[in-house]
PDB file of C-alpha atoms and ligand atoms in Angstrom:
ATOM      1  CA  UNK A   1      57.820  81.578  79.392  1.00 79.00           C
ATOM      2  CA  UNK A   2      61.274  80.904  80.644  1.00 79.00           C
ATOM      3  CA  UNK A   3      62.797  80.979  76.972  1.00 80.00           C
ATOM      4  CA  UNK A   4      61.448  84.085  76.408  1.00 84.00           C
ATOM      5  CA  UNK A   5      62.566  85.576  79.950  1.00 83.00           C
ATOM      6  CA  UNK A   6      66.145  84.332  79.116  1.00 86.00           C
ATOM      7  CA  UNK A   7      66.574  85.774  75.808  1.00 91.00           C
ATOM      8  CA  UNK A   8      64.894  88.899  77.081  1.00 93.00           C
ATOM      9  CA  UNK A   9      67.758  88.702  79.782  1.00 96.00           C
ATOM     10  CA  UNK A  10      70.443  88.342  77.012  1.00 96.00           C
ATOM     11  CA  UNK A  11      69.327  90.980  75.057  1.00 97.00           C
ATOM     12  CA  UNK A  12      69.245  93.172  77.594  1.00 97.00           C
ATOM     13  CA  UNK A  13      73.482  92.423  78.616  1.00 98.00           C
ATOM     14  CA  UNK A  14      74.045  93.180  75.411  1.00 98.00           C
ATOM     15  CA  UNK A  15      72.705  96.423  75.401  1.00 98.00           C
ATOM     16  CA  UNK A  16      74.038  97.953  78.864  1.00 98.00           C
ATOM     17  CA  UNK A  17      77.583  96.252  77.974  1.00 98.00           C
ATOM     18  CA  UNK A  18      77.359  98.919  75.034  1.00 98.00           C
ATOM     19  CA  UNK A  19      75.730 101.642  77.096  1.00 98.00           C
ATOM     20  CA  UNK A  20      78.211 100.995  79.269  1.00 98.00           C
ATOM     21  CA  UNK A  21      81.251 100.655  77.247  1.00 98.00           C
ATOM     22  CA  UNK A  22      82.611  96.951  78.926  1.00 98.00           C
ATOM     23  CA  UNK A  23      83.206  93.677  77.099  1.00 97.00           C
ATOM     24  CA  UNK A  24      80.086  91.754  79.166  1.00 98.00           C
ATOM     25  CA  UNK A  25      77.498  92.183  81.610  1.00 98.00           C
ATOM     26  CA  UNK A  26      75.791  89.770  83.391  1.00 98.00           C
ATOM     27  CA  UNK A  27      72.704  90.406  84.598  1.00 98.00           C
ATOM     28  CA  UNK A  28      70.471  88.326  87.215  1.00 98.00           C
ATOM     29  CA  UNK A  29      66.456  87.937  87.358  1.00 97.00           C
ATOM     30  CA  UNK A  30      64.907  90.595  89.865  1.00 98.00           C
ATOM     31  CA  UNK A  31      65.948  93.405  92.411  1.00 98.00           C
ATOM     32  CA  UNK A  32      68.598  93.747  95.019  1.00 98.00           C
ATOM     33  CA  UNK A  33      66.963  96.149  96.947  1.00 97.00           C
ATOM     34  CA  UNK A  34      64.052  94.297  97.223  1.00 97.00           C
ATOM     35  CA  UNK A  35      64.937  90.551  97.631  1.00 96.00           C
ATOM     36  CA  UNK A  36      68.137  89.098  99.055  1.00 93.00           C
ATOM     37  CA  UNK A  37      68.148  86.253  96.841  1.00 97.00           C
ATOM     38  CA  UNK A  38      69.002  88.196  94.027  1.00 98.00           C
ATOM     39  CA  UNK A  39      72.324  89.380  95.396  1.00 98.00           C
ATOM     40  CA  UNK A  40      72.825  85.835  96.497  1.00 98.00           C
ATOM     41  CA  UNK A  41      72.574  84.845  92.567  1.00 98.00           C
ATOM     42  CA  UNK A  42      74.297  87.824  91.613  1.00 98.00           C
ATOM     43  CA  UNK A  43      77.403  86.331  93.452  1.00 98.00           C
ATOM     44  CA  UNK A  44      76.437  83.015  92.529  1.00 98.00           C
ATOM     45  CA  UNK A  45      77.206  83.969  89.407  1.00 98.00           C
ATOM     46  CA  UNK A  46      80.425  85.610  89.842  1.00 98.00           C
ATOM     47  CA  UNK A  47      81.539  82.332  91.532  1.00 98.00           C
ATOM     48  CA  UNK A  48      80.850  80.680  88.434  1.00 98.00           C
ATOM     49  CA  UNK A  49      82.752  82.358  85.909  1.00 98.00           C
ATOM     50  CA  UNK A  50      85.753  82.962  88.786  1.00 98.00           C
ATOM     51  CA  UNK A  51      85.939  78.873  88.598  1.00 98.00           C
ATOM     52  CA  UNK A  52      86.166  78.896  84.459  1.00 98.00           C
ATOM     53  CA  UNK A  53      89.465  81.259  84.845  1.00 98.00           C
ATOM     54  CA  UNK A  54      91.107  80.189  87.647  1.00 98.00           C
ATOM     55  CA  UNK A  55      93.995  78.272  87.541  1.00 98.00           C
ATOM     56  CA  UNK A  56      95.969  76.505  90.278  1.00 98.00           C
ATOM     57  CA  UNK A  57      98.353  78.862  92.111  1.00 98.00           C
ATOM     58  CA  UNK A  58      96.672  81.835  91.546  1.00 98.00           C
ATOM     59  CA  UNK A  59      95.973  85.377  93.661  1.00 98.00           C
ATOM     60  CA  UNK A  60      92.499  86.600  93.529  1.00 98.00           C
ATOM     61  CA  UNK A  61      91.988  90.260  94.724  1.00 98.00           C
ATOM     62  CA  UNK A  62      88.985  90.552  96.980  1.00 98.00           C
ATOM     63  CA  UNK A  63      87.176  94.038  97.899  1.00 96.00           C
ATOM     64  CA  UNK A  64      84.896  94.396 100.985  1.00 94.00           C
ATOM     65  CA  UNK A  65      81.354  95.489 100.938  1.00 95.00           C
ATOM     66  CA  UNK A  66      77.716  93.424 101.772  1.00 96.00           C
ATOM     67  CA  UNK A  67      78.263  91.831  98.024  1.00 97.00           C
ATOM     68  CA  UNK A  68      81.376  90.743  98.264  1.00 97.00           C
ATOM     69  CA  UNK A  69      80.682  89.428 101.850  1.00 97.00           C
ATOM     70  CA  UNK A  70      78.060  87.551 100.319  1.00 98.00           C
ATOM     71  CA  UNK A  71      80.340  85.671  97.999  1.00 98.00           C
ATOM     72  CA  UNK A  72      81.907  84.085 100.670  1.00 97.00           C
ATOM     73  CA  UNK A  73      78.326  83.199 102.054  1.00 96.00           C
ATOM     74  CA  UNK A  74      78.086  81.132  98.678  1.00 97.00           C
ATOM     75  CA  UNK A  75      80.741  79.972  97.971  1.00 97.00           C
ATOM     76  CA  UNK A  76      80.636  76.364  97.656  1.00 97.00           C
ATOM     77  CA  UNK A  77      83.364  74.257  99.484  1.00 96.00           C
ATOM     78  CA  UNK A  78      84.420  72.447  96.175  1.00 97.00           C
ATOM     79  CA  UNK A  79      85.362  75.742  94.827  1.00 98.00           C
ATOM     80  CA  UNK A  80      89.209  75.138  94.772  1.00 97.00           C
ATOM     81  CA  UNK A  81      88.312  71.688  92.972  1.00 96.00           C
ATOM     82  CA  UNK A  82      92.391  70.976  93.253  1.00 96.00           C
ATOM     83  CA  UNK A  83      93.762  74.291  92.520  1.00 98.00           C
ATOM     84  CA  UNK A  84      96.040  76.348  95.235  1.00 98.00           C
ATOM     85  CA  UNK A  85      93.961  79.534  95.349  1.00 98.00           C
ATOM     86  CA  UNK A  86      95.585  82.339  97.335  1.00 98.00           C
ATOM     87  CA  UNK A  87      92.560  85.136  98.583  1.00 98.00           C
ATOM     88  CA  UNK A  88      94.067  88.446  99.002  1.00 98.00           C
ATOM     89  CA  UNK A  89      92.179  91.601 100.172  1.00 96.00           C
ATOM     90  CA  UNK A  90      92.400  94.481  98.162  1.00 94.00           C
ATOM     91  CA  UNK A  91      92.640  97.556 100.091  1.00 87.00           C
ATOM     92  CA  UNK A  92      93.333  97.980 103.791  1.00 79.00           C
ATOM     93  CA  UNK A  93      90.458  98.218 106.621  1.00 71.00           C
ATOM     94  CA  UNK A  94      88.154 101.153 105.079  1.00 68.00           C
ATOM     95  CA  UNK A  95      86.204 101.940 108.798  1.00 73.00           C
ATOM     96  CA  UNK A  96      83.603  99.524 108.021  1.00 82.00           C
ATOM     97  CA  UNK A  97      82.045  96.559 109.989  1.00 88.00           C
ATOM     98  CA  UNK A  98      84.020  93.572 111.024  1.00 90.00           C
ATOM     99  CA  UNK A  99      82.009  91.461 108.757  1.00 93.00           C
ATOM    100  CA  UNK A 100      82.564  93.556 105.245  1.00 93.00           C
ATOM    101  CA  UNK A 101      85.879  94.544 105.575  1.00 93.00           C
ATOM    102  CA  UNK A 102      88.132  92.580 102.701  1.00 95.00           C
ATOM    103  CA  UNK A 103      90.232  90.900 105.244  1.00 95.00           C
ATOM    104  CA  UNK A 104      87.413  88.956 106.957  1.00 95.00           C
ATOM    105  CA  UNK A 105      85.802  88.238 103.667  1.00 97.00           C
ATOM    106  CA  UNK A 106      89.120  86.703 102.159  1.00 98.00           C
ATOM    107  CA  UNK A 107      89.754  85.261 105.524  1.00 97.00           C
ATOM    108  CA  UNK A 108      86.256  83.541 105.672  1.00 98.00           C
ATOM    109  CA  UNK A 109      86.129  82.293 101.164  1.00 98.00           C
ATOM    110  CA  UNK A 110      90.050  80.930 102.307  1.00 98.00           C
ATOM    111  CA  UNK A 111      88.378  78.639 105.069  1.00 97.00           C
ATOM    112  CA  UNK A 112      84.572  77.602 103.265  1.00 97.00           C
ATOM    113  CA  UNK A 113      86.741  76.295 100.327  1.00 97.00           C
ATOM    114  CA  UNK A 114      89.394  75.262 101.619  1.00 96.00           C
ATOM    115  CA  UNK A 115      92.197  77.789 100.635  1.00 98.00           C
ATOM    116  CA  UNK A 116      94.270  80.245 101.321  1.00 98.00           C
ATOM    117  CA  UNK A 117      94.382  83.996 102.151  1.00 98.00           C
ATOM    118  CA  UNK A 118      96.571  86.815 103.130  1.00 96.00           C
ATOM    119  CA  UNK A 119      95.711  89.681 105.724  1.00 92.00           C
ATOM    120  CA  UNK A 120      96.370  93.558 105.015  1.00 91.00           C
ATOM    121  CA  UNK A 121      95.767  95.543 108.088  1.00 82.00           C
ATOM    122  CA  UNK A 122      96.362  99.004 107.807  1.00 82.00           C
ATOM    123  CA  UNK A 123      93.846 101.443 109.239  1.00 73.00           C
ATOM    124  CA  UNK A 124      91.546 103.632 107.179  1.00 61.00           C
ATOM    125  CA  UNK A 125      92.948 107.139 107.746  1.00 65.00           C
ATOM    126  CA  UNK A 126      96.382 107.588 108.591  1.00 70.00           C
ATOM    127  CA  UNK A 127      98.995 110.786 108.280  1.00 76.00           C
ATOM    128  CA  UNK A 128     101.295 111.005 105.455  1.00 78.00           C
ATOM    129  CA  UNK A 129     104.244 109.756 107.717  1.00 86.00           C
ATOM    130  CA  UNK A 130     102.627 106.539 108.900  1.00 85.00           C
ATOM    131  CA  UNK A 131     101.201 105.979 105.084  1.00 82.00           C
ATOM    132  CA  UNK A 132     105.366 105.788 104.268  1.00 85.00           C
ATOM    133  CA  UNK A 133     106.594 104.018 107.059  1.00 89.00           C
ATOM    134  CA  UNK A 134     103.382 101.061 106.889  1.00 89.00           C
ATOM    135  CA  UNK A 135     104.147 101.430 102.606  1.00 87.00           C
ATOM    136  CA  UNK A 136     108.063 100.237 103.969  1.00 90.00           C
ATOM    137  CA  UNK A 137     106.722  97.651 106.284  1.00 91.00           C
ATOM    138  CA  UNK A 138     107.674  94.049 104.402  1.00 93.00           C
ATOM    139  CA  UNK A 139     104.758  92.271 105.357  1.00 92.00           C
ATOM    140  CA  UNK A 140     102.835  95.231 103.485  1.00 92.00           C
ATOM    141  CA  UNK A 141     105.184  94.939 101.073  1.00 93.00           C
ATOM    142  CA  UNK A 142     104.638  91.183 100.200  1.00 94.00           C
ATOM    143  CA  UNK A 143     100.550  91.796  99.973  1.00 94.00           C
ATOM    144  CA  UNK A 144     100.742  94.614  97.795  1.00 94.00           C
ATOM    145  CA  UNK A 145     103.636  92.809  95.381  1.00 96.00           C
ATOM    146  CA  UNK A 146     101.151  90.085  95.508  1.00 97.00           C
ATOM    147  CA  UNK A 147      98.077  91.877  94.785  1.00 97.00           C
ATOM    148  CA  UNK A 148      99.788  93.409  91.399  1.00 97.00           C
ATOM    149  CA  UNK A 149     100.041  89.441  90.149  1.00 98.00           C
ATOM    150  CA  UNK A 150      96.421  88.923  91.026  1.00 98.00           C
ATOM    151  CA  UNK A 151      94.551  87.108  88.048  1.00 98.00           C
ATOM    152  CA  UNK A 152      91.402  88.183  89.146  1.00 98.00           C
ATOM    153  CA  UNK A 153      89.756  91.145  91.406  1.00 98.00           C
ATOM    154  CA  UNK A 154      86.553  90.697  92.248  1.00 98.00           C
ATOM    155  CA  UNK A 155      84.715  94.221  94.069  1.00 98.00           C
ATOM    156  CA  UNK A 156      81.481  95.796  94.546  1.00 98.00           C
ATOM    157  CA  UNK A 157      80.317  99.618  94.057  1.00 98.00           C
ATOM    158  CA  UNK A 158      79.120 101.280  96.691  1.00 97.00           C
ATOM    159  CA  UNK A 159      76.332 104.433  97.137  1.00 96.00           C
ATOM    160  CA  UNK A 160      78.570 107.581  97.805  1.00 96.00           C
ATOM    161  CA  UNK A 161      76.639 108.307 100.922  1.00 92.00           C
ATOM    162  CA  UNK A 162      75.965 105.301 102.195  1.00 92.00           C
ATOM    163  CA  UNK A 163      79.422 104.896 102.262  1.00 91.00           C
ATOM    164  CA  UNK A 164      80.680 107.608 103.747  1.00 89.00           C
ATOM    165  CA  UNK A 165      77.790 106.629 106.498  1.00 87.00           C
ATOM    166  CA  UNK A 166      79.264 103.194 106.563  1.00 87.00           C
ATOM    167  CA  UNK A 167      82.854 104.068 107.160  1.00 81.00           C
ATOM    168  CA  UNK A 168      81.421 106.660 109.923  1.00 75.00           C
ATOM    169  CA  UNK A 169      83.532 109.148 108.072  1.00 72.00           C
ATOM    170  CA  UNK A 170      82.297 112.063 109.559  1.00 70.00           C
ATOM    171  CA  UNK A 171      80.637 115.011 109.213  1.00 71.00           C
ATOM    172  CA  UNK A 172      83.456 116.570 107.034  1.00 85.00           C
ATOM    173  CA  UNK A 173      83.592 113.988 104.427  1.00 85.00           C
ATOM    174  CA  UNK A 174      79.848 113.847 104.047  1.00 89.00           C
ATOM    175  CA  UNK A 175      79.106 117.277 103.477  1.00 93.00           C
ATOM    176  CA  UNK A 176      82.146 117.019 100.810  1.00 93.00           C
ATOM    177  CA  UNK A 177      80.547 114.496  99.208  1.00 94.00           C
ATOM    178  CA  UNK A 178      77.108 115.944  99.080  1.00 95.00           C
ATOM    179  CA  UNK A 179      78.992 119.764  97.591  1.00 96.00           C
ATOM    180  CA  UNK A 180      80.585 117.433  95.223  1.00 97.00           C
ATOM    181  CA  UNK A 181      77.636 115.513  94.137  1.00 97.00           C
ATOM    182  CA  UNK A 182      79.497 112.250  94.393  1.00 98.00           C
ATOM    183  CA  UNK A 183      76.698 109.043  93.782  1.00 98.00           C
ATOM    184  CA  UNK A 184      79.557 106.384  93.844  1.00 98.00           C
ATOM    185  CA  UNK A 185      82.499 104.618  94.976  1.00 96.00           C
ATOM    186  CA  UNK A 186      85.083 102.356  94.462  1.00 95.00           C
ATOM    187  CA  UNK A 187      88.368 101.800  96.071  1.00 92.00           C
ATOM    188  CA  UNK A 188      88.238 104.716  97.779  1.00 89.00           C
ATOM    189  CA  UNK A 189      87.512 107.189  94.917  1.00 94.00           C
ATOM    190  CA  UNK A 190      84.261 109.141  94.920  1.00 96.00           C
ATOM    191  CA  UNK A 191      82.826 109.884  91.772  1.00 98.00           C
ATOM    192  CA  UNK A 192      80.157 112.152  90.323  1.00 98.00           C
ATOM    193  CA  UNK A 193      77.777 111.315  87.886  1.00 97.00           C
ATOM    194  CA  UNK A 194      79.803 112.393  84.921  1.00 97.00           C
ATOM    195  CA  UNK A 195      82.561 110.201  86.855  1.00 97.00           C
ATOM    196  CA  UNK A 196      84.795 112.610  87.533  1.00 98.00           C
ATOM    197  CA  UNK A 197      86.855 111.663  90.535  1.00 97.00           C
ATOM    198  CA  UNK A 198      85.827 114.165  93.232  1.00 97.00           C
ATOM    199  CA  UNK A 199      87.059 112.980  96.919  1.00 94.00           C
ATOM    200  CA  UNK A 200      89.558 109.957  97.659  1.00 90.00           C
ATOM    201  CA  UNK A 201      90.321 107.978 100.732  1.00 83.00           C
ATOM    202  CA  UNK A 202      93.678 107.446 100.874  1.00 76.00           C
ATOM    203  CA  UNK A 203      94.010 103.715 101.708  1.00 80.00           C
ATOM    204  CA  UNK A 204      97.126 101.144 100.910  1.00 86.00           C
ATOM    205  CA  UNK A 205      96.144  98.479  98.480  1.00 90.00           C
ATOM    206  CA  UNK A 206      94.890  98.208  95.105  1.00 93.00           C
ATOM    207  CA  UNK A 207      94.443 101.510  93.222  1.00 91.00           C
ATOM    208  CA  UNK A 208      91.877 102.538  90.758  1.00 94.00           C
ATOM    209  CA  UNK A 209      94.310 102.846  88.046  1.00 94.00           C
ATOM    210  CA  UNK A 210      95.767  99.181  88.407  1.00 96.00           C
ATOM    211  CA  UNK A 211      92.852  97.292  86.997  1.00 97.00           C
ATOM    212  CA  UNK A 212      93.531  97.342  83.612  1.00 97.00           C
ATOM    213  CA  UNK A 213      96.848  95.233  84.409  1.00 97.00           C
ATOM    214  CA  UNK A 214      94.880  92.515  86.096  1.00 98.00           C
ATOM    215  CA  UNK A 215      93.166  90.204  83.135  1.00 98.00           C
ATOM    216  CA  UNK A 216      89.970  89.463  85.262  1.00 98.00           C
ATOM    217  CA  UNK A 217      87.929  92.517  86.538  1.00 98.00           C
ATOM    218  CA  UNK A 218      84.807  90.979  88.088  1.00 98.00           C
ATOM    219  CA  UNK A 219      82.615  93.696  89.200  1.00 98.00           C
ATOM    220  CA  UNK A 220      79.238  93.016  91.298  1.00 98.00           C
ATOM    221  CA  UNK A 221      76.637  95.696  92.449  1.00 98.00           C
ATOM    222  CA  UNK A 222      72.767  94.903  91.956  1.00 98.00           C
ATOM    223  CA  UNK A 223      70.040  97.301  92.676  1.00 98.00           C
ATOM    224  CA  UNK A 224      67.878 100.031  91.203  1.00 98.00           C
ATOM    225  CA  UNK A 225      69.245 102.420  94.324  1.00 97.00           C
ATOM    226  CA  UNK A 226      72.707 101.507  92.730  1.00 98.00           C
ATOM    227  CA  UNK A 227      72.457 102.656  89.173  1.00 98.00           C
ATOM    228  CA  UNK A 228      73.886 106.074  89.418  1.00 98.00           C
ATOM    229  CA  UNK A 229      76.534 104.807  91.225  1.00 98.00           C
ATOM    230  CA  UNK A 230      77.523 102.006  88.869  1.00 98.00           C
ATOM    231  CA  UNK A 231      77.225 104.194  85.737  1.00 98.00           C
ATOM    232  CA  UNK A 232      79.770 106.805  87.362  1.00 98.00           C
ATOM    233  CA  UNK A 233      81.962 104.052  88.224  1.00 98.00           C
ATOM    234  CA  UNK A 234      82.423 102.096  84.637  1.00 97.00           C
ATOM    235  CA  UNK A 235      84.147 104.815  83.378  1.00 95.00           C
ATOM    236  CA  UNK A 236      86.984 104.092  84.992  1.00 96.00           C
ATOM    237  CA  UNK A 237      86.652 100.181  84.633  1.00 97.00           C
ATOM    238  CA  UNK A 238      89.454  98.282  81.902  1.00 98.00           C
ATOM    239  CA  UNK A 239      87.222  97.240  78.671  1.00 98.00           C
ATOM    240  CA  UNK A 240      87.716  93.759  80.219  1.00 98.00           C
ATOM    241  CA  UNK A 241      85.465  94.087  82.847  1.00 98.00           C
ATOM    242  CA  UNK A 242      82.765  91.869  83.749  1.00 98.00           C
ATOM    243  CA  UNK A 243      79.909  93.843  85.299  1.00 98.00           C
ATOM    244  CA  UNK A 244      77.803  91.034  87.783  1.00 99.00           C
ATOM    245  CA  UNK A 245      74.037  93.111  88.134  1.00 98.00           C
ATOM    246  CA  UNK A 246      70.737  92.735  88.002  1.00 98.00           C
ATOM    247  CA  UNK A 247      67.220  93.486  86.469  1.00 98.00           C
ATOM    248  CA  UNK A 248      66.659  96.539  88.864  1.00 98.00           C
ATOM    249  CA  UNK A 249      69.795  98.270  88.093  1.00 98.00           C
ATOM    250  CA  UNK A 250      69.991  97.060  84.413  1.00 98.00           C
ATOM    251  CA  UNK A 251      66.330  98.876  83.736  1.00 98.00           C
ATOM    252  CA  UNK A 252      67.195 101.780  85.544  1.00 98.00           C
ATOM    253  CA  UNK A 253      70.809 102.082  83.611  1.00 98.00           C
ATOM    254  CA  UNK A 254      69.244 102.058  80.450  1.00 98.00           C
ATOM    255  CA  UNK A 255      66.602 104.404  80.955  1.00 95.00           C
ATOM    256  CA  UNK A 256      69.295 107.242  81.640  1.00 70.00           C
TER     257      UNK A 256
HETATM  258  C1  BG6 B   1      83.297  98.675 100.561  1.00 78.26           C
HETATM  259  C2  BG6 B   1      84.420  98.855  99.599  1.00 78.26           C
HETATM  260  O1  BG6 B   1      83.700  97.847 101.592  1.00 78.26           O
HETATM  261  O2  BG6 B   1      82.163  98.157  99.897  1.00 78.26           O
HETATM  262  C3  BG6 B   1      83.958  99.781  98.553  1.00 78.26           C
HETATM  263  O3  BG6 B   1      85.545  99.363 100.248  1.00 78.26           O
HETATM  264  C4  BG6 B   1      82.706  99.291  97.853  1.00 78.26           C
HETATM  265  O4  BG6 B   1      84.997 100.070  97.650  1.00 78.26           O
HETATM  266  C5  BG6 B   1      81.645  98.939  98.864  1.00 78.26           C
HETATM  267  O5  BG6 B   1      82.228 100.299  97.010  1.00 78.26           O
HETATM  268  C6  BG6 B   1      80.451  98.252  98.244  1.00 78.26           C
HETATM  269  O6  BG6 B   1      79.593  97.792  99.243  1.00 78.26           O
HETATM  270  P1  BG6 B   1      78.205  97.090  98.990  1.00 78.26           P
HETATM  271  O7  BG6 B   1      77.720  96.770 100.350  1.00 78.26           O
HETATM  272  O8  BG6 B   1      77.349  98.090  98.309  1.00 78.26           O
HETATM  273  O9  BG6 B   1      78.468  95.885  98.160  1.00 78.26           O
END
């Protein structure tokens, strides 16, 4: 029955929120990889605990990836119901497609509810002397002083290789990646399955270490294929965190 499908669901948060060492987990019926409804509720969710802590004037911090793009698929134009909510992306232009880079998804939640949103573009890899002058550029500046007030940051987890495919990184950083035995990524970082940090991207925006400061770390990636990738992530995630997931990855996590 649906009763005993819910409480089945419940029990199950509880347990990967202590496998996984983070205040809460949300999990959603089904598989990512297998239906895209379920990362459509997966997000739906995330929109729905996003509304219960915003309040008005505040920065939200907004990663790229196919989730997060999906957010702003859902989002529902009431969403700002009053408030002045200020969309800011979260790193710089990682290589990827138009339509899941951070800017275009903050760009696209700012103008389905009504909003606001900032731009950050910075290219993906850039020498050591452009990283320091575009740091001293005030426009840069102003997003990353507004980023650190963010009350929220919402972001996904990517597959460590499908990444690296998706930012067409090259040849290099793939074989890297594969020596290291990276199976996630967040932000940038790379990590292995013990989470040890193993390759970074070195991008301007948030960094991984900045999380704990911000009090709402929403966190969605669904998907059996994603389970490695979120368990060598959460290591690094603030107790805080709200992981956003569903029955495929759940299973998966807590069969390892
Ligand atoms: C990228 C982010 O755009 O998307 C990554 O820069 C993130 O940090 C990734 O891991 C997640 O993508 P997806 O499509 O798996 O949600």
């Amino acid at each position: 029955s649906v009763i005993d499908e819910t409480s089945e669901i419940r029990q199950l948060e509880e347990a990967l929120a202590e496998k996984l060492g983070i205040a809460r987990v949300i999990i959603v019926q089904g598989d990512s990889d297998s239906a895209s409804w379920v990362k459509q509720d997966l997000c739906r969710e995330m929109v729905n605990e996003l509304d219960k802590v915003l309040i008005d004037g505040d920065v939200i911090a907004v990663n790229g990836g196919t989730t997060m793009a999906e957010i702003a698929g859902i989002a529902p134009s009431n969403f700002a119901n009053g408030r002045d909510l200020l969309f800011v992306p979260a790193r710089g232009g990682l290589g990827e497609d138009l339509r899941n880079q951070a800017n275009t998804i903050c760009s696209r939640l700012a103008e389905k509810t009504l909003t606001r949103h900032r731009a950050l573009y910075v290219p993906e890899q850039v020498t050591e002397s452009t990283y320091r002058s575009l740091l001293a550029e005030p426009t840069v500046r102003d997003t990353l002083n507004l980023l650190h007030s963010a009350n929220a940051v919402l972001h996904g987890i990517g597959d460590a290789v499908t990444m690296t495919q998706r930012r067409h990184s090259g040849n290099n950083t793939l074989e890297i990646i594969k020596e290291k035995q990276a199976v996630g990524e967040a932000f940038g970082y790379y990590f292995d399955e013990k989470g040890n940090v193993v390759y970074q991207v070195p991008t301007i925006g948030l960094q991984l270490g900045e999380l704990t400061n911000i009090p709402h770390v929403f966190i969605g990636a669904g998907g059996k294929s994603k389970a490695k990738a979120i368990a060598s992530f959460v290591k690094h995630a603030p107790y805080h965190a709200i992981l956003f997931t569903d029955e495929g990855a759940a299973h998966k996590l807590l069969e390892g």
